[in-house]
Structure formats: structure tokens, C-alpha cells
CSV table of C-alpha atoms in Angstrom, one decimal:
chain,number,residue,atom,x,y,z
A,1,MET,CA,-0.3,0.1,0.0
A,2,THR,CA,1.8,3.4,-0.5
A,3,SER,CA,1.4,5.5,1.7
A,4,PHE,CA,1.3,9.9,1.2
A,5,THR,CA,0.8,13.4,3.4
A,6,ILE,CA,-1.7,15.8,3.6
A,7,ILE,CA,0.2,19.3,3.5
A,8,ALA,CA,-3.2,21.8,4.9
A,9,VAL,CA,-2.3,25.0,4.0
A,10,TYR,CA,-3.5,28.7,5.6
A,11,VAL,CA,-1.6,32.0,4.8
A,12,ASP,CA,1.5,31.2,6.1
A,13,ASP,CA,0.6,28.3,8.4
A,14,LEU,CA,1.1,24.4,7.5
A,15,ASN,CA,-0.5,21.0,8.9
A,16,ILE,CA,1.0,17.6,8.0
A,17,ILE,CA,-0.7,15.1,8.1
A,18,GLY,CA,0.5,11.4,8.1
A,19,ASN,CA,2.5,8.6,9.9
A,20,PRO,CA,5.0,9.6,12.4
A,21,LYS,CA,7.1,8.3,8.8
A,22,GLU,CA,6.2,10.3,5.9
A,23,ILE,CA,5.8,13.3,8.3
A,24,GLU,CA,8.8,13.2,9.4
A,25,HIS,CA,9.4,12.3,5.3
A,26,THR,CA,8.1,15.2,4.4
A,27,ALA,CA,9.0,18.0,6.4
A,28,LYS,CA,12.3,17.7,5.6
A,29,LEU,CA,11.8,17.6,1.7
A,30,LEU,CA,10.3,21.9,3.1
A,31,LYS,CA,12.8,22.4,5.1
A,32,ASN,CA,15.4,21.7,2.5
A,33,GLU,CA,13.5,24.1,0.5
A,34,PHE,CA,12.7,27.2,2.6
A,35,GLU,CA,12.8,28.4,6.3
A,36,MET,CA,10.4,27.3,8.2
A,37,LYS,CA,10.4,26.2,12.1
A,38,ASP,CA,8.5,22.7,13.2
A,39,LEU,CA,6.0,23.6,16.3
A,40,GLY,CA,5.4,19.9,16.8
A,41,MET,CA,2.1,18.2,17.0
A,42,THR,CA,-1.1,21.0,16.3
A,43,LYS,CA,-3.0,22.2,19.3
A,44,PHE,CA,-4.5,25.5,17.9
A,45,CYS,CA,-6.0,26.6,14.5
A,46,LEU,CA,-8.7,28.5,13.1
A,47,GLY,CA,-10.4,29.2,16.4
A,48,LEU,CA,-10.0,25.3,17.1
A,49,GLN,CA,-8.4,23.9,20.4
A,50,ILE,CA,-7.2,20.3,19.6
A,51,LYS,CA,-6.8,18.7,22.9
A,52,HIS,CA,-4.4,15.5,21.8
A,53,LEU,CA,-5.0,12.5,24.4
A,54,ARG,CA,-3.0,9.1,24.9
A,55,ASP,CA,-6.6,7.3,23.6
A,56,GLY,CA,-7.7,10.4,21.1
A,57,VAL,CA,-8.1,13.7,20.0
A,58,PHE,CA,-10.1,16.1,21.7
A,59,VAL,CA,-11.3,18.9,19.0
A,60,HIS,CA,-13.4,21.7,20.5
A,61,GLN,CA,-13.7,25.3,20.4
A,62,SER,CA,-13.9,27.4,24.1
A,63,ASN,CA,-12.3,29.8,23.9
A,64,TYR,CA,-14.1,31.0,20.3
A,65,THR,CA,-17.6,30.0,22.3
A,66,GLU,CA,-15.8,32.4,25.7
A,67,LYS,CA,-15.1,35.5,23.3
A,68,LEU,CA,-18.9,34.9,21.6
A,69,LEU,CA,-20.3,34.9,24.9
A,70,LYS,CA,-18.3,38.4,25.8
A,71,ARG,CA,-18.8,39.7,22.2
A,72,PHE,CA,-22.6,39.8,22.7
A,73,ASN,CA,-22.5,40.0,26.9
A,74,MET,CA,-24.2,37.1,27.3
A,75,ASP,CA,-21.2,35.6,29.0
A,76,LYS,CA,-22.9,36.0,32.9
A,77,ALA,CA,-26.2,34.6,31.4
A,78,HIS,CA,-28.4,31.5,32.7
A,79,PRO,CA,-27.1,28.3,31.8
A,80,LEU,CA,-30.2,26.7,29.8
A,81,SER,CA,-30.5,22.9,29.0
A,82,SER,CA,-31.3,23.1,25.9
A,83,PRO,CA,-30.0,25.1,22.6
A,84,MET,CA,-34.0,25.7,22.3
A,85,VAL,CA,-37.7,26.1,22.8
A,86,GLY,CA,-39.6,23.2,22.5
A,87,ARG,CA,-41.4,24.6,19.4
A,88,SER,CA,-45.2,24.3,18.4
A,89,LEU,CA,-47.1,22.9,15.3
A,90,ASN,CA,-49.6,25.9,16.0
A,91,ARG,CA,-48.8,28.6,13.6
A,92,GLU,CA,-49.9,31.2,16.3
A,93,LEU,CA,-48.1,30.3,18.7
A,94,ASP,CA,-44.7,29.1,17.2
A,95,PRO,CA,-42.3,31.1,18.3
A,96,PHE,CA,-39.7,31.6,15.7
A,97,ARG,CA,-42.9,31.8,13.4
A,98,PRO,CA,-42.5,35.1,10.4
A,99,LYS,CA,-42.4,38.6,10.6
A,100,GLU,CA,-46.0,39.2,11.1
A,101,ASN,CA,-47.2,42.7,11.0
A,102,ASP,CA,-47.9,44.4,13.9
A,103,GLU,CA,-44.5,43.8,14.5
A,104,ASP,CA,-41.4,45.6,13.8
A,105,ILE,CA,-37.9,45.0,12.4
A,106,LEU,CA,-34.6,45.1,14.2
A,107,GLY,CA,-32.3,47.9,14.4
A,108,PRO,CA,-28.8,48.1,13.0
A,109,GLU,CA,-28.3,48.5,16.9
A,110,ILE,CA,-29.3,44.8,17.2
A,111,PRO,CA,-26.2,42.9,15.5
A,112,TYR,CA,-28.3,39.8,14.2
A,113,LEU,CA,-27.0,39.2,11.6
A,114,SER,CA,-23.4,39.1,12.9
A,115,ALA,CA,-24.8,36.3,16.1
A,116,ILE,CA,-26.0,34.3,13.3
A,117,GLY,CA,-22.6,34.1,11.6
A,118,ALA,CA,-20.7,33.6,13.6
A,119,LEU,CA,-22.4,31.0,15.6
A,120,MET,CA,-23.1,29.4,11.6
A,121,TYR,CA,-18.6,28.8,12.5
A,122,LEU,CA,-18.3,27.3,15.9
A,123,ALA,CA,-21.9,24.5,14.4
A,124,SER,CA,-19.9,23.9,11.6
A,125,ASN,CA,-17.1,22.6,13.4
A,126,THR,CA,-17.8,21.2,16.4
A,127,ARG,CA,-21.1,22.0,17.7
A,128,PRO,CA,-23.8,19.8,15.4
A,129,ASP,CA,-25.7,20.0,18.0
A,130,ILE,CA,-26.6,23.8,17.3
A,131,ALA,CA,-26.7,24.1,14.1
A,132,PHE,CA,-31.0,23.7,13.6
A,133,SER,CA,-31.2,26.2,15.9
A,134,VAL,CA,-29.2,28.6,13.9
A,135,ASN,CA,-29.7,27.4,11.0
A,136,LEU,CA,-33.9,27.8,11.7
A,137,LEU,CA,-32.5,31.7,12.8
A,138,ALA,CA,-30.9,32.2,10.1
A,139,ARG,CA,-33.8,32.1,8.0
A,140,TYR,CA,-34.7,35.6,9.1
A,141,SER,CA,-31.4,37.0,8.5
A,142,PHE,CA,-33.9,39.9,5.9
A,143,GLU,CA,-37.1,40.8,8.9
A,144,PRO,CA,-35.7,39.8,12.4
A,145,THR,CA,-37.6,41.0,15.1
A,146,ARG,CA,-37.4,40.5,18.0
A,147,ARG,CA,-39.0,37.1,18.7
A,148,HIS,CA,-35.8,35.4,16.6
A,149,TRP,CA,-33.7,37.8,18.6
A,150,ASN,CA,-34.7,36.2,21.8
A,151,GLY,CA,-34.4,32.1,20.2
A,152,ILE,CA,-30.4,33.2,19.5
A,153,LYS,CA,-30.1,35.0,22.9
A,154,TYR,CA,-31.3,31.7,24.1
A,155,ILE,CA,-28.1,29.4,22.4
A,156,PHE,CA,-26.1,31.8,24.0
A,157,ARG,CA,-27.8,30.5,27.4
A,158,TYR,CA,-27.3,27.4,26.4
A,159,LEU,CA,-23.7,27.6,25.7
A,160,CYS,CA,-23.2,29.7,28.6
A,161,GLY,CA,-23.4,26.1,30.0
A,162,THR,CA,-21.9,23.8,27.5
A,163,ARG,CA,-18.9,25.5,26.7
A,164,ASP,CA,-16.4,23.1,27.4
A,165,MET,CA,-18.6,20.6,24.5
A,166,GLY,CA,-16.5,19.4,21.8
A,167,LEU,CA,-15.6,16.2,19.7
A,168,TYR,CA,-13.7,13.0,20.3
A,169,TYR,CA,-12.4,11.3,18.4
A,170,GLN,CA,-10.7,7.2,19.7
A,171,LYS,CA,-8.0,5.9,18.6
A,172,ASN,CA,-7.5,2.6,18.1
A,173,LEU,CA,-11.3,2.5,17.1
A,174,LYS,CA,-12.0,0.0,13.6
A,175,SER,CA,-13.7,4.0,12.6
A,176,LYS,CA,-17.1,3.3,10.3
A,177,LEU,CA,-19.1,5.6,8.1
A,178,VAL,CA,-22.5,5.7,9.8
A,179,GLY,CA,-25.9,8.4,8.3
A,180,TYR,CA,-28.6,8.4,9.5
A,181,THR,CA,-31.6,10.7,8.4
A,182,ASP,CA,-35.4,11.4,9.8
A,183,ALA,CA,-37.9,13.8,8.6
A,184,GLY,CA,-40.9,15.2,10.9
A,185,TYR,CA,-44.3,15.0,8.8
A,186,GLN,CA,-45.4,18.2,8.6
A,187,SER,CA,-43.5,19.6,11.0
A,188,ASP,CA,-43.5,23.3,9.7
A,189,PRO,CA,-45.6,25.1,10.5
A,190,HIS,CA,-46.0,27.4,8.2
A,191,LYS,CA,-45.6,25.4,4.9
A,192,ALA,CA,-47.3,22.5,6.8
A,193,ARG,CA,-43.8,20.2,4.6
A,194,SER,CA,-41.7,18.1,5.9
A,195,GLN,CA,-37.9,19.1,7.7
A,196,THR,CA,-35.2,16.8,6.5
A,197,GLY,CA,-32.8,16.7,9.4
A,198,TYR,CA,-29.2,14.2,9.3
A,199,VAL,CA,-26.1,13.4,11.0
A,200,PHE,CA,-23.3,11.7,9.6
A,201,THR,CA,-20.5,9.5,12.3
A,202,TYR,CA,-16.8,8.3,11.5
A,203,GLY,CA,-15.3,6.4,14.5
A,204,GLU,CA,-18.5,7.4,16.2
A,205,THR,CA,-18.0,10.9,16.1
A,206,THR,CA,-19.7,13.6,14.2
A,207,ILE,CA,-18.8,14.9,10.8
A,208,SER,CA,-21.4,16.5,9.3
């Protein structure tokens, strides 16, 4: 079997991925051509914190989450145990219903779009548990109301109590790609159609 090495490049930083022998050989070839400094195993990359443990690798964004909560003045909020409230199938009671005629659109002083973008980065990397609620609230980015902003704050309060959560990839585990999907029949009370959700895991850890 032919071995290979992956080199992930971001500006002037490199992550070399492969078995130890190939990594050492690749680094030697690169050092012959360029001035380089070997910083050892990757511990931090683009907001992701990587903790190398004896039995695996733990990837999290606790620092990013902490900065996010402080940025939106939610770092001292009372923690919640779920990322969103229970959603009613009654259109009039659904807190995530579209803007109504008697409601005002949030002004520029409320950083709704900034919050959505920051939460999406978190959800797409290490926190798939907030992916659905962030996606749902992102649908109202054009006309957000106070109700939708309360939904954003609800996610922040959930993060307050779970800021150290992340994804753990075990070593020496017989890895296989597994996918799960399901759909809620007519679970969208406003368009009367089903909503599909999915999760893919590799080595019992979520990757998508």
C-alpha cells in the first residue's frame, strides 16, 4: 500500500497529516527548500483547539465560545439545558414564526446577522448540537424581530453551560462511516411540509 501525506496550508501555516515516518520525511524535504519552524503537534488552528490525549484527540472551541459570549454580553447569562425552546405546530404560538404585520424589524443596533454568522462557524466545526436552531433562525435574517433575537439569546444561554463541549476522536477504534436521517412529517407549521435532519459519524464521532 502506498502511503501519502496531506499538507493543509493557511497563509504561512502548515498542518502536515500522515503517519509519523511520512510526516518526518515530508518536513525534511520542505526544510531543504524553505525556512521553517517545527511547532510540533497542532494545538490550535483557526479557532479550533486540539487536545491530544492518550486514547484520542479532542477538538473543541471553548476559547472561541468564551469570546463569542463576551462579544454579545451573554457570558454571565443563566445557562440553559437545550439550544432552543419546544416548537409548537400551531402557527400562532410558534415563537419562530415569520414577522407579523404588527411587529417591528430589529434595528442596526441589534447585531442579528453578526450573531448568526458567528454561531454558524461554531455549529459547522465542533458544535453540531446547535446546527438546527441556528439554521432555523438564519431563515429570518432579512426581517428579524425581537422574538427571533430572543431565540439567538437562548442559544447563547445554552452555550454558557456547555462552552467546553466538543468532538472526541478515539484512537485504535475500528472506524466506519455511518449516516442517520429522519424527517418530521409536516413539522414546519408555516409551509406544511416535512423537515429532514441528518448526522454522519466516523469512528462514532460526528463529522457532518
